[in-house]
């Protein structure tokens, strides 16, 4: 349906609704969006603060661990030297006559005092090989000098650079934080490395339990991954690898910031930072919808406000449309009545707006129309009764006089009077017929045989035909039942009379009836003067013809033909005679359905 086709009151209501709902909705959506942005940015900031705090906490925890392991190393060193200065004798480390190689007595003794682990390495061929370890080995403390070397890093830092060094190592599936320092003989030469270590687990556990206690939102949590994507700390994914997730890749690459991604179907906002010492990406995540309660409030109030505005809009729209459409409807009704010929109407709207002015203008138009219609009725009446009577009397007396007269000259004059009187009668009759036909809405349709009617018409015109020595070729056979009113006779007599009138003497007229599906097409073909293309339409329109001028003839015959055929639901027209000069007038009349 096109916009123009929608009823005025619907358009107005829709307009009012749009006006009332649109701004509120837009404003609401804007507020919603702003609030969401605000919540997101607050959350981001909070998450950032949290991960930084957590990083400090982790750092402090590991510092404590390092301090402890350093202390352990000091104590171990004191313990070792309190037994004597270590030395190399026969390729073995000896302390006060006591062989350290493959002997865990000393290290176990020390660990019994300080906990953790203690190990001793001996320098050999530019490496440091473990010769004693407090942790029980599966193969029962046998340290052959071909395995268990300290890492190159440890060797370099401790033996070559003569430093104390802290590093991690994994022993029997357990991570230890170890402190290393050189063991020197009596000539201050580095002959080995003393190592004291503590298991990392308690510190990691401490971090974990601290992380667990801090929940962001209702279900948020901390997690830690390393650069390889390995999950170090997580409520349920520990040990897995998440490198194939885009968010993990981004976090590893950027090392610090915020990221939003979907985790298990929920929007998650994460703040993360990097703890270089351990190669940890520390992340704190929250599920955003848990923070959107204010947003939901906005949404709910928005819905209520929109509904309220929609209601107000509708009420206003209905009121507004009434003030416009009611008078318009009234005008429409009046116009419809007038078009049906009822001039007894008046539009009551007296408002001062444009619609009121329009009503006023319409009212005066209706008054004018009523007056002209009355005038027309008066003229039609005069035409029918007052004019026809005296003219018929003139005709009668001229007939009487013609019969009485012998004088040739007077007879000619009388014949002219008679001919023109006939013309006048004809014109008066046609005019009153046309006015009558114009007000007729429905005809009295019945089954009529077109052939018999036309035969009758031809019969009536026989004297005129004889006078002009013309022939009618009536090419029909059988019956042509049509759904028609007796008025139809006027159509045929007008067509035949024109054909005679506008054709030369001794010419022929052909009348045919063709089957045209649901209609009969009746054609009257003459060999007369023909009709120019420009006039083919005009000759059927009495008033247009009068306006245009140029077409001769003042008659109403074809206008009557057209009106009668229209009332029958058919069509009328004219085309050139294909057999040479002249015209073919045609009309269609609906067949009678048995
Ligand atoms: P009238 O014949 O009385 O003038 P009509 O309405 O019957 O009025 O015809 C209108 C005009 O159409 C005629 O004046 C004439 O110019 C033209 N006309 C009608 N029938 C024919 C015809 N058969 N051949 C040529 N012209 C015609």
XYZ file of C-alpha atoms and ligand atoms in Angstrom:
621
model
C 0.000 0.000 0.000
C 1.286 3.453 -0.911
C 1.665 6.155 1.736
C -0.830 8.355 -0.111
C -3.437 5.606 0.064
C -3.366 5.331 3.858
C -6.293 7.082 5.535
C -5.624 10.538 6.883
C -6.421 9.718 10.516
C -4.066 6.704 10.511
C -1.292 8.854 9.082
C -1.834 11.496 11.754
C -1.848 8.951 14.583
C 1.290 7.316 13.222
C 2.896 10.726 12.960
C 2.028 11.591 16.557
C 3.338 8.215 17.710
C 6.609 8.640 15.868
C 7.019 12.141 17.273
C 6.364 11.000 20.825
C 8.320 7.744 20.838
C 11.313 8.530 18.655
C 13.019 11.250 20.732
C 12.461 9.372 23.989
C 13.840 6.165 22.513
C 16.845 7.922 21.020
C 17.573 9.707 24.274
C 17.150 6.449 26.170
C 19.450 4.572 23.833
C 22.009 7.349 24.145
C 21.831 7.215 27.948
C 22.059 3.430 27.792
C 25.116 3.604 25.587
C 26.798 6.251 27.722
C 26.168 4.309 30.899
C 27.491 1.153 29.335
C 30.659 2.966 28.264
C 31.017 4.442 31.715
C 30.596 1.082 33.429
C 33.045 -0.530 31.014
C 35.680 2.108 31.573
C 35.246 2.048 35.353
C 35.527 -1.700 35.265
C 38.616 -1.555 33.100
C 40.282 0.805 35.527
C 39.354 -1.342 38.474
C 40.672 -4.489 36.801
C 43.914 -2.730 35.931
C 44.345 -1.610 39.530
C 43.661 -5.113 40.720
C 46.195 -6.840 38.505
C 48.832 -4.298 39.455
C 48.149 -4.875 43.135
C 48.288 -8.588 42.513
C 51.586 -8.203 40.727
C 52.960 -6.387 43.788
C 51.671 -9.137 46.002
C 53.250 -11.849 43.853
C 56.496 -9.944 43.740
C 56.494 -9.588 47.527
C 55.769 -13.282 47.958
C 58.642 -14.289 45.715
C 60.919 -11.766 47.432
C 60.117 -13.443 50.715
C 60.965 -16.787 49.107
C 64.237 -15.433 47.794
C 65.079 -13.994 51.182
C 64.359 -17.313 52.792
C 66.455 -19.246 50.325
C 69.295 -16.739 50.767
C 69.099 -17.186 54.514
C 69.115 -20.944 54.063
C 72.199 -20.645 51.907
C 73.934 -18.561 54.557
C 73.101 -21.025 57.273
C 74.154 -23.970 55.101
C 77.431 -22.249 54.331
C 78.070 -21.566 58.010
C 77.268 -25.172 58.822
C 79.585 -26.523 56.118
C 82.536 -24.367 57.074
C 82.013 -24.985 60.757
C 83.029 -28.570 59.991
C 86.270 -27.530 58.356
C 87.670 -26.031 55.137
C 86.685 -28.176 52.155
C 89.458 -29.470 49.951
C 90.004 -31.735 46.991
C 91.819 -34.918 47.838
C 92.162 -37.674 45.236
C 89.632 -35.943 43.054
C 87.085 -35.986 45.849
C 85.804 -33.198 48.042
C 86.869 -33.722 51.605
C 85.828 -31.743 54.682
C 87.843 -32.433 57.733
C 88.659 -35.943 56.529
C 85.084 -36.522 55.607
C 84.425 -37.461 51.915
C 81.462 -35.514 50.534
C 81.104 -37.410 47.232
C 78.125 -39.709 47.199
C 77.602 -38.981 50.809
C 74.534 -37.123 51.989
C 75.307 -37.031 55.685
C 76.340 -33.392 55.766
C 73.530 -32.068 53.522
C 70.880 -34.106 55.319
C 72.223 -32.899 58.606
C 71.928 -29.284 57.477
C 68.440 -29.694 55.997
C 67.306 -31.266 59.239
C 68.058 -27.913 60.816
C 66.772 -25.483 58.148
C 64.363 -27.454 55.968
C 64.239 -27.338 52.173
C 67.095 -29.000 50.353
C 70.849 -28.690 50.252
C 73.184 -29.953 47.548
C 76.895 -29.795 46.834
C 78.529 -29.653 43.424
C 82.180 -30.202 42.582
C 83.973 -28.290 39.828
C 85.282 -30.625 37.159
C 86.352 -29.944 33.576
C 84.667 -26.541 33.383
C 81.408 -27.844 34.802
C 79.888 -28.456 38.192
C 78.732 -31.980 38.932
C 76.409 -32.820 41.821
C 78.127 -34.988 44.388
C 75.722 -34.726 47.286
C 71.933 -34.073 47.644
C 69.630 -34.014 50.636
C 66.594 -35.123 48.633
C 66.463 -38.868 48.452
C 67.154 -40.186 45.009
C 65.390 -43.111 43.433
C 68.753 -44.787 42.826
C 69.825 -44.256 46.394
C 72.103 -41.264 46.435
C 74.521 -42.484 43.829
C 76.012 -39.495 42.104
C 78.253 -40.678 39.302
C 80.291 -37.840 37.922
C 78.777 -38.108 34.463
C 75.279 -36.786 35.193
C 73.544 -34.166 37.318
C 75.417 -31.090 36.334
C 74.547 -27.640 37.497
C 73.170 -25.526 34.640
C 75.585 -23.517 32.532
C 74.017 -20.356 33.874
C 74.691 -21.392 37.450
C 78.260 -22.433 36.572
C 78.959 -19.160 34.843
C 77.484 -16.947 37.570
C 78.910 -18.822 40.546
C 82.166 -20.425 39.443
C 83.342 -18.001 36.824
C 81.873 -14.745 38.131
C 82.153 -15.761 41.796
C 78.598 -14.585 42.611
C 75.781 -15.788 44.725
C 72.957 -16.742 42.364
C 69.284 -17.642 42.657
C 67.523 -19.854 40.122
C 64.701 -22.362 39.811
C 65.029 -26.045 39.091
C 62.780 -29.050 38.975
C 63.631 -32.020 41.135
C 61.453 -35.057 41.070
C 58.537 -33.134 39.618
C 58.796 -30.391 42.184
C 59.925 -26.888 41.503
C 62.552 -25.481 43.875
C 63.897 -22.008 44.333
C 67.616 -22.413 44.823
C 70.461 -20.183 45.959
C 74.004 -21.044 44.855
C 77.379 -19.849 46.062
C 80.997 -20.949 45.495
C 82.766 -23.428 47.835
C 86.379 -22.431 48.246
C 89.359 -24.386 49.501
C 92.023 -23.129 51.862
C 93.777 -21.331 49.009
C 90.550 -19.508 48.188
C 90.104 -21.445 44.989
C 86.568 -22.357 43.927
C 86.294 -26.103 44.085
C 82.513 -26.476 44.141
C 79.073 -24.962 44.600
C 76.873 -25.015 47.651
C 73.146 -24.969 46.899
C 70.223 -24.425 49.267
C 66.693 -24.663 47.957
C 63.111 -24.436 49.074
C 60.034 -25.821 47.296
C 58.072 -23.183 45.434
C 54.739 -24.805 45.992
C 53.838 -23.181 49.314
C 54.486 -19.735 47.821
C 52.434 -20.476 44.698
C 49.694 -21.850 46.927
C 49.778 -18.701 48.961
C 49.383 -16.621 45.802
C 46.604 -18.878 44.597
C 44.626 -18.728 47.799
C 45.024 -14.999 47.934
C 43.754 -14.778 44.343
C 40.847 -17.035 45.137
C 39.733 -14.721 47.928
C 39.361 -11.808 45.561
C 36.317 -12.275 43.356
C 35.537 -9.610 40.806
C 31.804 -9.221 40.401
C 29.954 -12.404 41.273
C 31.883 -14.934 39.228
C 35.034 -13.200 38.052
C 38.468 -14.644 38.851
C 42.230 -14.272 38.418
C 44.360 -16.382 36.172
C 47.975 -16.522 35.091
C 49.445 -17.743 31.828
C 52.986 -17.659 30.535
C 54.358 -16.617 27.142
C 53.877 -20.093 25.774
C 50.171 -19.923 26.536
C 50.490 -22.391 29.361
C 47.968 -21.859 32.141
C 49.877 -21.476 35.433
C 47.045 -20.456 37.740
C 43.345 -20.845 36.957
C 40.309 -22.132 38.875
C 39.960 -25.111 36.521
C 42.269 -24.950 33.530
C 45.679 -25.294 35.182
C 48.274 -27.043 33.044
C 46.343 -26.527 29.794
C 47.438 -24.389 26.893
C 45.361 -21.485 25.618
C 47.674 -20.154 22.952
C 45.163 -20.934 20.204
C 42.767 -18.355 21.648
C 43.047 -14.911 20.111
C 42.679 -13.174 23.452
C 45.654 -15.134 24.864
C 47.772 -14.239 21.857
C 46.918 -10.575 22.262
C 47.623 -10.585 25.971
C 50.986 -12.285 25.500
C 51.922 -9.864 22.748
C 50.810 -6.671 24.498
C 51.780 -7.705 28.041
C 49.619 -5.040 29.659
C 46.153 -3.590 29.079
C 42.501 -4.503 28.858
C 40.688 -6.891 26.583
C 37.059 -7.845 26.041
C 36.171 -11.284 24.757
C 33.487 -13.895 24.971
C 34.174 -16.718 27.389
C 31.694 -19.584 27.474
C 29.036 -17.425 25.883
C 29.427 -14.494 28.243
C 31.062 -11.119 27.675
C 34.188 -10.911 29.745
C 36.345 -7.885 30.443
C 39.922 -8.586 31.510
C 42.719 -6.412 32.825
C 46.218 -7.898 32.563
C 49.813 -7.095 33.352
C 53.158 -8.799 32.954
C 55.401 -10.085 35.740
C 58.696 -10.401 33.991
C 60.650 -12.316 36.625
C 58.448 -15.343 36.175
C 57.239 -14.636 32.599
C 53.716 -14.458 33.923
C 50.775 -12.664 32.370
C 48.570 -11.925 35.374
C 44.936 -11.466 34.410
C 41.869 -10.452 36.327
C 38.537 -10.977 34.569
C 34.938 -10.024 35.235
C 31.735 -10.928 33.433
C 30.364 -7.568 32.419
C 26.661 -8.252 32.750
C 27.178 -8.592 36.481
C 27.959 -4.893 36.521
C 25.106 -3.863 34.278
C 22.419 -3.574 36.935
C 22.182 0.216 36.441
C 21.843 -0.436 32.734
C 18.954 -2.762 33.338
C 17.335 -0.065 35.433
C 17.688 2.357 32.580
C 16.280 -0.190 30.170
C 13.292 -0.880 32.412
C 12.518 2.760 33.027
C 12.991 3.436 29.347
C 10.429 0.800 28.478
C 7.937 2.306 30.899
C 8.554 5.826 29.626
C 8.243 4.727 25.996
C 4.964 2.958 26.719
C 3.681 6.033 28.572
C 4.695 8.292 25.714
C 3.178 5.925 23.180
C -0.103 6.079 25.090
C 0.028 9.852 25.329
C 1.026 10.029 21.663
C -1.913 7.860 20.657
C -4.391 9.892 22.676
C -3.008 13.119 21.294
C -2.870 11.610 17.783
C -6.489 10.488 17.966
C -7.639 13.865 19.249
C -5.562 15.705 16.667
C -6.668 13.509 13.806
C -10.304 13.933 14.854
C -10.053 17.695 14.640
C -8.744 17.321 11.107
C -10.383 14.217 9.731
C -13.863 14.790 11.121
C -14.461 17.969 9.105
C -12.665 16.392 6.125
C -14.983 13.392 6.350
C -17.940 15.758 6.544
C -16.768 17.550 3.408
C -16.198 14.241 1.654
C -19.707 13.112 2.500
C -21.168 16.381 1.227
C -19.125 16.187 -1.989
C -20.286 12.603 -2.565
C -23.925 13.619 -2.111
C -23.523 16.509 -4.528
C -21.910 14.246 -7.100
C -24.945 11.995 -6.810
C -27.170 14.962 -7.605
C -28.297 15.759 -4.082
C -27.631 19.462 -3.586
C -29.477 19.675 -0.341
C -26.356 19.565 1.833
C -24.455 21.997 3.997
C -21.113 21.549 5.747
C -21.491 22.654 9.359
C -17.847 23.206 10.307
C -17.339 26.855 11.246
C -13.727 26.760 12.445
C -11.457 29.604 11.385
C -8.543 27.463 10.204
C -7.873 26.386 6.618
C -10.310 23.525 6.944
C -13.060 25.907 8.047
C -12.279 28.151 5.092
C -12.363 25.177 2.767
C -15.765 24.181 4.176
C -17.042 27.679 3.576
C -15.770 27.668 -0.008
C -17.327 24.247 -0.604
C -20.648 25.446 0.807
C -20.771 28.369 -1.573
C -19.767 26.072 -4.457
C -22.634 23.785 -3.550
C -25.021 26.749 -3.450
C -23.859 27.839 -6.910
C -24.211 24.320 -8.233
C -27.686 24.065 -6.744
C -28.685 27.306 -8.470
C -27.316 26.257 -11.858
C -28.911 22.864 -11.509
C -32.258 24.504 -10.782
C -31.762 26.724 -13.805
C -30.924 23.669 -15.927
C -34.045 21.891 -14.699
C -36.075 24.959 -15.543
C -34.664 25.095 -19.086
C -35.150 21.379 -19.597
C -38.740 21.789 -18.501
C -39.279 24.690 -20.868
C -37.594 22.687 -23.624
C -39.763 19.672 -23.099
C -43.122 21.256 -22.563
C -43.282 24.903 -23.457
C -41.117 24.846 -26.614
C -42.208 21.560 -28.113
C -45.928 22.440 -28.047
C -45.846 25.589 -30.194
C -43.331 24.022 -32.613
C -45.544 20.942 -33.048
C -48.450 23.287 -33.732
C -46.392 25.120 -36.404
C -45.520 21.762 -37.966
C -49.199 20.726 -37.952
C -50.370 23.951 -39.586
C -47.634 23.850 -42.196
C -48.808 20.308 -43.082
C -52.374 21.525 -43.368
C -51.289 24.489 -45.511
C -49.153 22.263 -47.745
C -52.134 20.086 -48.467
C -54.252 23.142 -49.347
C -51.689 24.999 -51.476
C -51.277 24.742 -55.264
C -48.936 27.602 -55.850
C -45.451 26.140 -56.482
C -43.639 29.082 -54.933
C -45.685 28.948 -51.732
C -45.326 25.146 -51.567
C -41.511 25.553 -51.630
C -41.643 28.113 -48.845
C -43.934 25.890 -46.802
C -41.619 22.913 -47.321
C -38.684 24.954 -46.020
C -40.777 25.886 -42.974
C -41.710 22.220 -42.495
C -38.090 20.961 -42.893
C -36.721 23.451 -40.407
C -39.574 22.837 -38.001
C -38.751 19.115 -38.147
C -35.106 19.933 -37.448
C -36.182 22.073 -34.498
C -38.438 19.307 -33.134
C -35.581 16.851 -33.570
C -33.176 19.116 -31.711
C -35.609 19.749 -28.874
C -36.305 16.042 -28.562
C -32.600 15.155 -28.625
C -31.712 17.804 -26.083
C -34.387 16.683 -23.673
C -33.383 13.079 -24.286
C -29.756 13.852 -23.449
C -30.660 15.711 -20.255
C -32.865 12.822 -19.276
C -30.134 10.293 -20.068
C -27.624 12.260 -18.008
C -29.668 11.886 -14.862
C -30.610 8.264 -15.491
C -28.424 5.893 -13.447
C -29.873 2.506 -14.299
C -31.723 1.237 -17.300
C -34.402 -1.378 -17.687
C -32.308 -4.212 -19.107
C -33.990 -7.136 -20.815
C -33.391 -9.603 -23.611
C -33.622 -7.733 -26.929
C -32.751 -8.992 -30.393
C -30.499 -6.453 -32.029
C -31.320 -7.649 -35.498
C -35.069 -6.987 -35.144
C -34.484 -3.576 -33.605
C -32.125 -2.539 -36.387
C -34.548 -3.889 -39.014
C -37.240 -1.652 -37.545
C -34.871 1.327 -37.671
C -33.985 0.663 -41.309
C -37.685 0.460 -42.083
C -38.274 3.837 -40.498
C -35.529 5.403 -42.630
C -36.624 3.701 -45.849
C -38.274 6.873 -47.254
C -35.109 8.925 -46.693
C -32.989 6.127 -48.176
C -35.241 6.011 -51.218
C -35.040 9.768 -51.561
C -31.211 9.559 -51.772
C -31.377 6.316 -53.771
C -29.233 4.615 -51.162
C -29.073 0.939 -50.285
C -28.557 -0.737 -46.908
C -26.642 -4.025 -46.958
C -27.809 -5.653 -43.700
C -25.422 -8.586 -43.309
C -26.993 -10.595 -40.520
C -28.588 -13.935 -39.964
C -30.369 -15.455 -37.010
C -30.857 -13.754 -33.671
C -28.495 -11.486 -31.719
C -29.876 -11.476 -28.184
C -28.451 -8.623 -26.115
C -28.885 -7.388 -22.566
C -30.333 -4.012 -23.454
C -32.878 -1.295 -22.784
C -35.299 -0.124 -25.523
C -33.236 3.113 -25.552
C -30.760 1.133 -27.671
C -32.950 1.862 -30.699
C -31.868 5.510 -30.521
C -28.248 4.392 -30.923
C -28.942 2.580 -34.168
C -31.225 5.242 -35.575
C -28.648 7.953 -34.870
C -25.876 5.945 -36.539
C -28.020 5.161 -39.571
C -29.330 8.702 -39.893
C -25.747 10.063 -39.812
C -24.606 7.507 -42.372
C -27.371 8.655 -44.674
C -26.838 12.323 -43.907
C -23.066 12.352 -44.525
C -22.961 10.082 -47.607
C -23.489 10.992 -51.261
C -26.538 9.904 -53.182
C -26.619 6.349 -54.530
C -23.962 5.195 -52.093
C -24.165 2.078 -49.982
C -24.398 1.498 -46.212
C -23.239 -1.808 -44.726
C -24.550 -2.953 -41.344
C -22.907 -5.941 -39.646
C -23.080 -7.608 -36.240
C -19.921 -9.444 -35.072
C -19.368 -11.803 -32.200
C -16.875 -10.169 -29.780
C -16.636 -12.620 -26.890
C -19.133 -11.358 -24.284
C -20.317 -8.570 -26.571
C -21.894 -7.964 -29.924
C -20.014 -5.475 -32.033
C -22.407 -3.595 -34.334
C -20.800 -1.657 -37.194
C -22.328 0.867 -39.597
C -20.069 1.428 -42.610
C -20.654 4.301 -45.017
C -18.840 5.574 -48.099
C -19.299 9.225 -47.297
C -17.000 12.084 -46.466
C -15.210 10.331 -43.569
C -13.904 11.897 -40.377
C -10.487 13.420 -39.771
C -8.417 11.642 -37.108
C -8.374 14.731 -34.897
C -12.155 14.728 -34.752
C -12.763 11.031 -34.184
C -12.977 11.504 -30.404
C -14.505 14.953 -30.440
C -17.614 14.110 -32.421
C -18.883 12.032 -29.492
C -18.498 14.909 -27.044
C -21.065 17.611 -27.585
C -19.535 20.104 -25.188
C -15.908 19.614 -26.152
C -16.871 19.926 -29.779
C -18.575 23.198 -29.032
C -15.467 24.407 -27.213
C -13.082 23.444 -29.974
C -15.198 24.581 -32.864
C -14.273 23.714 -36.402
C -16.253 20.485 -36.464
C -19.443 21.256 -38.167
C -22.744 20.067 -36.821
C -24.550 21.169 -33.768
C -26.356 17.886 -33.212
C -26.446 15.728 -30.137
C -26.848 12.384 -31.935
C -23.411 10.911 -31.173
C -23.424 12.275 -27.630
C -26.679 10.375 -27.095
C -25.132 7.262 -28.693
C -22.163 7.419 -26.377
C -24.224 7.982 -23.231
C -26.642 5.119 -24.012
C -23.789 2.723 -24.789
C -21.987 3.782 -21.582
C -25.123 3.048 -19.587
C -25.112 -0.388 -21.229
C -21.505 -1.001 -20.160
C -20.267 -1.043 -23.745
C -18.008 1.111 -25.891
C -18.494 3.286 -28.976
C -16.083 4.615 -31.581
C -15.321 5.318 -35.184
C -12.568 4.229 -37.570
C -11.869 4.846 -41.231
C -13.634 2.650 -43.766
C -10.939 0.230 -44.914
C -12.657 -0.145 -48.263
C -11.905 3.410 -49.284
C -13.532 6.651 -48.205
C -16.117 6.823 -45.476
C -16.308 5.705 -41.869
C -17.086 2.687 -39.778
C -19.054 3.575 -36.626
C -19.028 0.770 -34.090
C -20.633 0.060 -30.723
C -20.479 -2.935 -28.402
C -23.474 -4.237 -26.447
C -23.307 -7.017 -23.913
C -24.735 -10.360 -24.985
C -27.756 -11.635 -23.151
C -26.716 -14.545 -20.880
C -29.454 -17.185 -20.954
P -25.293 16.091 -36.124
O -25.160 15.033 -37.129
O -26.674 16.419 -35.821
O -24.436 17.262 -36.413
P -24.082 14.123 -34.456
O -23.748 14.122 -33.023
O -24.924 13.039 -34.945
O -24.733 15.520 -34.791
O -22.757 14.138 -35.255
C -21.735 14.981 -34.885
C -20.831 15.279 -36.080
O -20.104 14.110 -36.427
C -21.572 15.608 -37.307
O -21.848 16.999 -37.331
C -20.569 15.226 -38.374
O -19.612 16.245 -38.571
C -19.885 14.048 -37.816
N -20.467 12.776 -38.324
C -21.336 11.999 -37.670
N -21.583 10.888 -38.411
C -20.844 10.980 -39.536
C -20.655 10.139 -40.698
N -21.304 9.012 -40.842
N -19.780 10.570 -41.642
C -19.115 11.727 -41.478
N -19.255 12.556 -40.440
C -20.114 12.186 -39.457
